[in-house]
PDB file of C-alpha atoms in Angstrom:
ATOM      1  CA  MET F   1     -14.205 -15.685  -9.353  1.00 57.00           C
ATOM      2  CA  ASP F   2     -12.220 -12.871 -10.701  1.00 80.00           C
ATOM      3  CA  ARG F   3     -10.468 -10.731  -7.956  1.00 80.00           C
ATOM      4  CA  ASN F   4     -11.924  -7.291  -9.095  1.00 85.00           C
ATOM      5  CA  ALA F   5     -15.353  -8.657  -9.367  1.00 89.00           C
ATOM      6  CA  GLU F   6     -15.106 -10.233  -5.884  1.00 89.00           C
ATOM      7  CA  PHE F   7     -13.941  -6.869  -4.529  1.00 91.00           C
ATOM      8  CA  LYS F   8     -16.898  -5.059  -6.026  1.00 91.00           C
ATOM      9  CA  ARG F   9     -19.161  -7.771  -4.528  1.00 90.00           C
ATOM     10  CA  TRP F  10     -17.763  -7.011  -1.002  1.00 88.00           C
ATOM     11  CA  LYS F  11     -18.016  -3.318  -1.615  1.00 91.00           C
ATOM     12  CA  ALA F  12     -21.505  -3.321  -2.666  1.00 91.00           C
ATOM     13  CA  GLN F  13     -22.420  -5.624   0.566  1.00 88.00           C
ATOM     14  CA  GLY F  14     -20.287  -3.191   2.725  1.00 85.00           C
ATOM     15  CA  LEU F  15     -21.895  -0.181   1.465  1.00 86.00           C
ATOM     16  CA  SER F  16     -25.378  -1.466   1.512  1.00 82.00           C
ATOM     17  CA  LYS F  17     -25.257  -2.417   5.412  1.00 76.00           C
ATOM     18  CA  ALA F  18     -27.064  -0.300   7.640  1.00 66.00           C
ATOM     19  CA  ASP F  19     -25.176   2.137  10.078  1.00 65.00           C
ATOM     20  CA  LEU F  20     -25.292   0.176  13.484  1.00 57.00           C
ATOM     21  CA  SER F  21     -23.413   2.826  15.470  1.00 60.00           C
ATOM     22  CA  ARG F  22     -25.173   4.662  18.195  1.00 58.00           C
ATOM     23  CA  LYS F  23     -25.071   7.729  16.317  1.00 60.00           C
ATOM     24  CA  GLY F  24     -26.478   6.209  13.392  1.00 59.00           C
ATOM     25  CA  SER F  25     -24.359   8.187  10.686  1.00 70.00           C
ATOM     26  CA  VAL F  26     -20.929   9.067   9.663  1.00 79.00           C
ATOM     27  CA  ASP F  27     -19.059  11.731  12.145  1.00 77.00           C
ATOM     28  CA  GLU F  28     -19.290  15.400  10.231  1.00 83.00           C
ATOM     29  CA  ASP F  29     -15.568  15.820  10.678  1.00 84.00           C
ATOM     30  CA  VAL F  30     -14.765  12.683   8.607  1.00 87.00           C
ATOM     31  CA  VAL F  31     -17.764  12.463   6.256  1.00 89.00           C
ATOM     32  CA  GLU F  32     -16.170  13.893   3.241  1.00 91.00           C
ATOM     33  CA  LEU F  33     -13.004  11.708   3.736  1.00 91.00           C
ATOM     34  CA  VAL F  34     -15.283   8.665   3.598  1.00 90.00           C
ATOM     35  CA  GLN F  35     -17.235   9.981   0.776  1.00 92.00           C
ATOM     36  CA  LEU F  36     -13.925  10.385  -1.126  1.00 92.00           C
ATOM     37  CA  LEU F  37     -12.790   6.860  -0.338  1.00 93.00           C
ATOM     38  CA  ASN F  38     -16.131   5.322  -1.147  1.00 92.00           C
ATOM     39  CA  GLY F  39     -16.277   7.131  -4.322  1.00 92.00           C
ATOM     40  CA  ARG F  40     -13.214   5.224  -5.673  1.00 92.00           C
ATOM     41  CA  GLU F  41     -13.431   1.903  -7.261  1.00 92.00           C
ATOM     42  CA  GLN F  42     -10.160   0.423  -5.093  1.00 93.00           C
ATOM     43  CA  TYR F  43     -11.362   1.405  -1.721  1.00 94.00           C
ATOM     44  CA  PHE F  44     -14.428   1.231   0.388  1.00 93.00           C
ATOM     45  CA  THR F  45     -14.681   1.955   4.255  1.00 92.00           C
ATOM     46  CA  THR F  46     -16.091  -0.410   6.919  1.00 90.00           C
ATOM     47  CA  SER F  47     -16.105   1.645   9.932  1.00 87.00           C
ATOM     48  CA  SER F  48     -14.905   5.282  11.114  1.00 87.00           C
ATOM     49  CA  CYS F  49     -14.739   7.335  14.281  1.00 87.00           C
ATOM     50  CA  ALA F  50     -13.689  10.988  13.903  1.00 88.00           C
ATOM     51  CA  GLY F  51     -12.389  11.208  17.478  1.00 86.00           C
ATOM     52  CA  ARG F  52     -14.000  11.513  20.877  1.00 84.00           C
ATOM     53  CA  ILE F  53     -13.393  12.535  24.571  1.00 82.00           C
ATOM     54  CA  ILE F  54     -15.181  10.007  26.946  1.00 79.00           C
ATOM     55  CA  LEU F  55     -15.476   9.611  30.670  1.00 66.00           C
ATOM     56  CA  LEU F  56     -15.534   5.751  31.147  1.00 58.00           C
ATOM     57  CA  ASP F  57     -17.434   4.454  34.336  1.00 52.00           C
ATOM     58  CA  GLY F  58     -21.156   4.655  33.398  1.00 44.00           C
ATOM     59  CA  ILE F  59     -22.033   7.271  35.769  1.00 72.00           C
ATOM     60  CA  VAL F  60     -23.822  10.436  35.870  1.00 47.00           C
ATOM     61  CA  ALA F  61     -21.143  12.750  37.407  1.00 57.00           C
ATOM     62  CA  LEU F  62     -17.649  12.244  38.517  1.00 64.00           C
ATOM     63  CA  LYS F  63     -18.323  12.845  41.914  1.00 64.00           C
ATOM     64  CA  LYS F  64     -20.822  10.081  42.059  1.00 65.00           C
ATOM     65  CA  ALA F  65     -18.328   7.562  40.725  1.00 62.00           C
ATOM     66  CA  ASN F  66     -18.345   4.219  42.602  1.00 68.00           C
ATOM     67  CA  GLY F  67     -15.816   2.404  40.213  1.00 75.00           C
ATOM     68  CA  ASP F  68     -12.582   3.571  38.417  1.00 81.00           C
ATOM     69  CA  ALA F  69     -13.466   6.429  36.383  1.00 84.00           C
ATOM     70  CA  ILE F  70     -10.947   7.096  33.431  1.00 87.00           C
ATOM     71  CA  LEU F  71     -10.880  10.196  31.093  1.00 90.00           C
ATOM     72  CA  LYS F  72     -10.013   8.950  27.643  1.00 91.00           C
ATOM     73  CA  PHE F  73      -9.318  10.751  24.319  1.00 93.00           C
ATOM     74  CA  GLU F  74      -9.462   8.695  21.060  1.00 92.00           C
ATOM     75  CA  PRO F  75      -8.184  10.246  17.720  1.00 93.00           C
ATOM     76  CA  LEU F  76      -9.551   9.141  14.189  1.00 93.00           C
ATOM     77  CA  ILE F  77      -9.619   5.619  13.494  1.00 92.00           C
ATOM     78  CA  LEU F  78     -10.596   4.621   9.970  1.00 93.00           C
ATOM     79  CA  HIS F  79     -10.890   0.987   8.456  1.00 95.00           C
ATOM     80  CA  VAL F  80     -10.781   0.726   4.687  1.00 96.00           C
ATOM     81  CA  GLN F  81     -11.005  -2.375   2.626  1.00 95.00           C
ATOM     82  CA  CYS F  82      -8.644  -1.965  -0.294  1.00 95.00           C
ATOM     83  CA  ARG F  83      -8.811  -3.902  -3.837  1.00 93.00           C
ATOM     84  CA  GLN F  84      -5.379  -4.873  -3.746  1.00 92.00           C
ATOM     85  CA  LEU F  85      -2.110  -4.451  -1.590  1.00 93.00           C
ATOM     86  CA  GLN F  86      -0.801  -1.764  -4.098  1.00 92.00           C
ATOM     87  CA  ASP F  87      -3.758   0.388  -3.401  1.00 94.00           C
ATOM     88  CA  ALA F  88      -3.545  -0.130   0.397  1.00 94.00           C
ATOM     89  CA  GLN F  89       0.245   0.885   0.074  1.00 94.00           C
ATOM     90  CA  ILE F  90      -0.659   4.161  -1.505  1.00 93.00           C
ATOM     91  CA  LEU F  91      -3.213   4.907   1.228  1.00 94.00           C
ATOM     92  CA  HIS F  92      -0.970   3.962   3.994  1.00 95.00           C
ATOM     93  CA  SER F  93       1.773   6.178   2.724  1.00 94.00           C
ATOM     94  CA  VAL F  94      -0.669   9.160   2.798  1.00 95.00           C
ATOM     95  CA  ALA F  95      -1.816   8.217   6.193  1.00 95.00           C
ATOM     96  CA  ILE F  96       1.786   8.262   7.645  1.00 94.00           C
ATOM     97  CA  ASP F  97       2.619  11.565   5.857  1.00 93.00           C
ATOM     98  CA  SER F  98      -0.749  13.178   7.336  1.00 93.00           C
ATOM     99  CA  GLY F  99       0.316  12.386  10.817  1.00 92.00           C
ATOM    100  CA  PHE F 100      -1.400   8.629  11.210  1.00 93.00           C
ATOM    101  CA  ARG F 101       1.776   7.047  12.233  1.00 91.00           C
ATOM    102  CA  ASN F 102       0.055   3.868  13.809  1.00 92.00           C
ATOM    103  CA  SER F 103      -1.623   2.962  10.641  1.00 94.00           C
ATOM    104  CA  GLY F 104      -1.181  -0.648   9.467  1.00 94.00           C
ATOM    105  CA  ILE F 105      -2.254  -3.155   6.771  1.00 94.00           C
ATOM    106  CA  THR F 106      -3.809  -6.524   7.306  1.00 93.00           C
ATOM    107  CA  VAL F 107      -4.105  -9.455   4.538  1.00 91.00           C
ATOM    108  CA  GLY F 108      -6.533 -12.100   4.899  1.00 86.00           C
ATOM    109  CA  LYS F 109      -5.973 -15.570   3.042  1.00 79.00           C
ATOM    110  CA  ARG F 110      -9.283 -15.019   1.431  1.00 79.00           C
ATOM    111  CA  GLY F 111      -7.587 -11.737  -0.342  1.00 79.00           C
ATOM    112  CA  LYS F 112      -9.400  -9.268   1.965  1.00 90.00           C
ATOM    113  CA  THR F 113      -6.669  -6.299   2.231  1.00 94.00           C
ATOM    114  CA  MET F 114      -7.535  -4.150   5.098  1.00 94.00           C
ATOM    115  CA  LEU F 115      -5.934  -0.709   6.193  1.00 95.00           C
ATOM    116  CA  ALA F 116      -6.534   0.610   9.759  1.00 95.00           C
ATOM    117  CA  ILE F 117      -5.745   4.261   9.834  1.00 95.00           C
ATOM    118  CA  ARG F 118      -5.039   5.669  13.427  1.00 92.00           C
ATOM    119  CA  SER F 119      -2.277   7.827  15.350  1.00 90.00           C
ATOM    120  CA  THR F 120      -0.488   7.669  18.555  1.00 88.00           C
ATOM    121  CA  HIS F 121      -1.510  10.844  20.150  1.00 87.00           C
ATOM    122  CA  GLY F 122      -4.321   9.199  22.224  1.00 91.00           C
ATOM    123  CA  LEU F 123      -4.786  10.002  25.948  1.00 92.00           C
ATOM    124  CA  GLU F 124      -6.114   7.685  28.847  1.00 92.00           C
ATOM    125  CA  VAL F 125      -5.951   8.998  32.639  1.00 91.00           C
ATOM    126  CA  PRO F 126      -7.398   7.113  35.801  1.00 90.00           C
ATOM    127  CA  LEU F 127      -9.299   9.619  37.778  1.00 89.00           C
ATOM    128  CA  SER F 128     -10.625   7.685  40.509  1.00 86.00           C
ATOM    129  CA  HIS F 129     -10.399   4.119  41.994  1.00 85.00           C
ATOM    130  CA  LYS F 130     -12.990   2.323  43.681  1.00 83.00           C
ATOM    131  CA  GLY F 131     -15.068   5.352  43.967  1.00 81.00           C
ATOM    132  CA  LYS F 132     -12.412   7.540  45.625  1.00 85.00           C
ATOM    133  CA  LEU F 133     -11.193  10.540  43.372  1.00 86.00           C
ATOM    134  CA  MET F 134      -7.517  10.175  43.100  1.00 88.00           C
ATOM    135  CA  VAL F 135      -6.763  13.654  41.633  1.00 89.00           C
ATOM    136  CA  THR F 136      -7.507  17.232  42.112  1.00 90.00           C
ATOM    137  CA  GLU F 137     -10.251  19.354  40.278  1.00 87.00           C
ATOM    138  CA  GLU F 138      -7.379  21.757  38.894  1.00 93.00           C
ATOM    139  CA  TYR F 139      -5.983  18.605  37.549  1.00 93.00           C
ATOM    140  CA  ILE F 140      -9.005  17.359  35.991  1.00 89.00           C
ATOM    141  CA  ASP F 141      -9.412  21.009  34.200  1.00 90.00           C
ATOM    142  CA  PHE F 142      -5.894  20.770  33.124  1.00 94.00           C
ATOM    143  CA  LEU F 143      -6.491  17.164  31.329  1.00 93.00           C
ATOM    144  CA  LEU F 144      -9.704  18.709  29.863  1.00 91.00           C
ATOM    145  CA  LYS F 145      -7.548  21.301  28.042  1.00 93.00           C
ATOM    146  CA  VAL F 146      -4.986  18.759  26.942  1.00 94.00           C
ATOM    147  CA  ALA F 147      -7.732  16.606  25.508  1.00 94.00           C
ATOM    148  CA  ASN F 148      -9.375  19.469  23.868  1.00 93.00           C
ATOM    149  CA  GLN F 149      -5.804  20.414  22.358  1.00 95.00           C
ATOM    150  CA  LYS F 150      -5.504  16.775  21.048  1.00 94.00           C
ATOM    151  CA  MET F 151      -8.954  16.906  19.487  1.00 93.00           C
ATOM    152  CA  GLU F 152      -7.977  20.014  17.565  1.00 94.00           C
ATOM    153  CA  GLU F 153      -4.634  18.426  16.303  1.00 94.00           C
ATOM    154  CA  ASN F 154      -6.861  15.472  15.375  1.00 93.00           C
ATOM    155  CA  LYS F 155      -8.850  17.650  13.224  1.00 93.00           C
ATOM    156  CA  LYS F 156      -5.898  19.266  11.563  1.00 94.00           C
ATOM    157  CA  ARG F 157      -4.384  15.724  10.806  1.00 94.00           C
ATOM    158  CA  ILE F 158      -8.032  14.745   9.238  1.00 94.00           C
ATOM    159  CA  GLU F 159      -7.821  17.878   7.138  1.00 95.00           C
ATOM    160  CA  ARG F 160      -4.429  17.256   5.954  1.00 95.00           C
ATOM    161  CA  PHE F 161      -5.208  13.738   5.193  1.00 94.00           C
ATOM    162  CA  TYR F 162      -8.003  14.908   3.068  1.00 93.00           C
ATOM    163  CA  ASN F 163      -5.991  17.085   0.955  1.00 94.00           C
ATOM    164  CA  CYS F 164      -3.106  14.858   0.734  1.00 94.00           C
ATOM    165  CA  LEU F 165      -5.377  11.948  -0.282  1.00 93.00           C
ATOM    166  CA  GLN F 166      -7.035  14.011  -3.070  1.00 92.00           C
ATOM    167  CA  HIS F 167      -3.421  14.930  -4.390  1.00 91.00           C
ATOM    168  CA  ALA F 168      -2.389  11.231  -4.407  1.00 91.00           C
ATOM    169  CA  LEU F 169      -5.662  10.106  -6.080  1.00 88.00           C
ATOM    170  CA  GLU F 170      -5.683  12.419  -8.613  1.00 87.00           C
ATOM    171  CA  LYS F 171      -1.873  11.599  -9.458  1.00 85.00           C
ATOM    172  CA  GLU F 172      -2.982   7.840  -9.525  1.00 77.00           C
ATOM    173  CA  THR F 173      -5.997   8.595 -11.713  1.00 74.00           C
ATOM    174  CA  ASN F 174      -4.032  10.113 -14.026  1.00 76.00           C
ATOM    175  CA  SER F 175      -1.981   7.389 -14.569  1.00 70.00           C
ATOM    176  CA  HIS F 176      -4.870   5.270 -15.101  1.00 62.00           C
ATOM    177  CA  PRO F 177      -7.247   7.037 -17.684  1.00 56.00           C
ATOM    178  CA  LYS F 178      -9.893   4.449 -17.730  1.00 55.00           C
ATOM    179  CA  GLU F 179     -10.389   4.849 -13.882  1.00 50.00           C
ATOM    180  CA  LYS F 180     -10.654   8.287 -14.378  1.00 45.00           C
ATOM    181  CA  ILE F 181     -13.446   8.199 -16.649  1.00 40.00           C
ATOM    182  CA  LYS F 182     -15.291   5.753 -14.267  1.00 44.00           C
ATOM    183  CA  ASP F 183     -14.723   7.936 -11.222  1.00 43.00           C
ATOM    184  CA  LYS F 184     -16.001  11.247 -13.188  1.00 40.00           C
ATOM    185  CA  ASN F 185     -19.445   9.504 -13.763  1.00 39.00           C
ATOM    186  CA  ASN F 186     -19.666   8.131 -10.116  1.00 42.00           C
ATOM    187  CA  SER F 187     -22.511   9.878  -8.456  1.00 37.00           C
ATOM    188  CA  SER F 188     -21.344   9.041  -5.014  1.00 38.00           C
ATOM    189  CA  TYR F 189     -18.053  10.757  -5.577  1.00 37.00           C
ATOM    190  CA  SER F 190     -17.868  13.932  -3.337  1.00 40.00           C
ATOM    191  CA  HIS F 191     -15.547  16.863  -4.016  1.00 41.00           C
ATOM    192  CA  LYS F 192     -16.902  19.652  -1.671  1.00 43.00           C
ATOM    193  CA  LYS F 193     -13.675  20.929  -0.472  1.00 46.00           C
ATOM    194  CA  LYS F 194     -10.836  22.922  -2.369  1.00 46.00           C
ATOM    195  CA  ARG F 195      -7.648  21.155  -2.371  1.00 45.00           C
ATOM    196  CA  ASN F 196      -4.615  23.170  -1.088  1.00 50.00           C
ATOM    197  CA  PRO F 197      -1.635  21.830  -3.159  1.00 46.00           C
ATOM    198  CA  GLU F 198       0.929  23.354  -0.645  1.00 48.00           C
ATOM    199  CA  ALA F 199      -0.706  21.681   2.056  1.00 50.00           C
ATOM    200  CA  CYS F 200      -0.119  18.415   0.218  1.00 58.00           C
ATOM    201  CA  GLY F 201       3.572  19.225  -0.457  1.00 51.00           C
ATOM    202  CA  LYS F 202       4.444  20.090   3.235  1.00 51.00           C
ATOM    203  CA  CYS F 203       2.883  16.916   4.738  1.00 48.00           C
ATOM    204  CA  ILE F 204       6.085  15.331   5.763  1.00 44.00           C
ATOM    205  CA  GLU F 205       7.732  18.726   6.436  1.00 48.00           C
ATOM    206  CA  GLU F 206       5.142  19.924   8.904  1.00 48.00           C
ATOM    207  CA  ASN F 207       4.859  16.350  10.746  1.00 49.00           C
ATOM    208  CA  ASP F 208       8.481  15.840  11.355  1.00 45.00           C
ATOM    209  CA  LYS F 209       8.511  18.138  14.315  1.00 47.00           C
ATOM    210  CA  GLU F 210       4.987  17.344  15.588  1.00 46.00           C
ATOM    211  CA  LEU F 211       5.554  13.682  15.396  1.00 43.00           C
ATOM    212  CA  GLU F 212       9.158  13.181  16.258  1.00 41.00           C
ATOM    213  CA  ASN F 213       8.313  11.305  19.473  1.00 42.00           C
ATOM    214  CA  ASP F 214       5.851   8.833  17.763  1.00 44.00           C
ATOM    215  CA  ASP F 215       6.588   5.295  17.198  1.00 40.00           C
ATOM    216  CA  ASP F 216       8.477   4.576  13.813  1.00 38.00           C
ATOM    217  CA  PRO F 217       6.052   3.922  11.186  1.00 40.00           C
ATOM    218  CA  GLY F 218       5.840   0.654   9.316  1.00 39.00           C
ATOM    219  CA  ILE F 219       3.453  -1.826   7.683  1.00 42.00           C
ATOM    220  CA  SER F 220       2.378  -4.470   9.638  1.00 43.00           C
ATOM    221  CA  VAL F 221       0.832  -7.466   8.054  1.00 44.00           C
ATOM    222  CA  THR F 222      -1.398 -10.129   9.950  1.00 41.00           C
ATOM    223  CA  ILE F 223      -2.599 -13.311   8.328  1.00 36.00           C
ATOM    224  CA  PHE F 224      -6.241 -14.055   9.146  1.00 37.00           C
ATOM    225  CA  PRO F 225      -7.866 -17.675   9.379  1.00 39.00           C
ATOM    226  CA  GLU F 226      -9.121 -19.248   6.289  1.00 37.00           C
ATOM    227  CA  ASP F 227     -12.614 -18.440   7.150  1.00 42.00           C
ATOM    228  CA  TYR F 228     -12.046 -14.488   7.323  1.00 37.00           C
TER     229      TYR F 228
END
């Protein structure tokens, strides 16, 4: 089967599946980003989470914890299947420049090219052990402030990624007129937000200071089994 035709089949199957998440819909902070990607021929999203702050223990309240309670912040994670490696590399570059420095590409033997978009500014702190609270309430309040600050930064990176992605895709479309015509007629394409050109030009400059302690970015390639 032609590679493009096979990708179209994968995309149609992927987007037709029911949302099996507990929420049952795409998170509000990332919905336009998801629509932007799914509106392009070369991409479709397979899973997404805009970010969340959770307390792990399966408890009603921290004081009633009978196990090991953990306060955890998880930033954006977005999985995107790409038509070919070149498409994944474009998206990977935008993700890195927007602050998602832990993003990586995996390539399966059947030709599936996946990009995981994620960052390194998560937070995971143990609060209790075997039901015993190990920290003070003052420290818990401090952790909540830190987690909320990280969530706000996460939202800023999502916005930056959306703006820079629009810029990159428009540039790519202008170099491929045929795709421009197809995308224009694609009813699933969403363009609600107004792009700020200056925001795109400052992606790298703004993030150099914010992310100077992050791990060095790079493309990680994993080869999946034959049946992937």
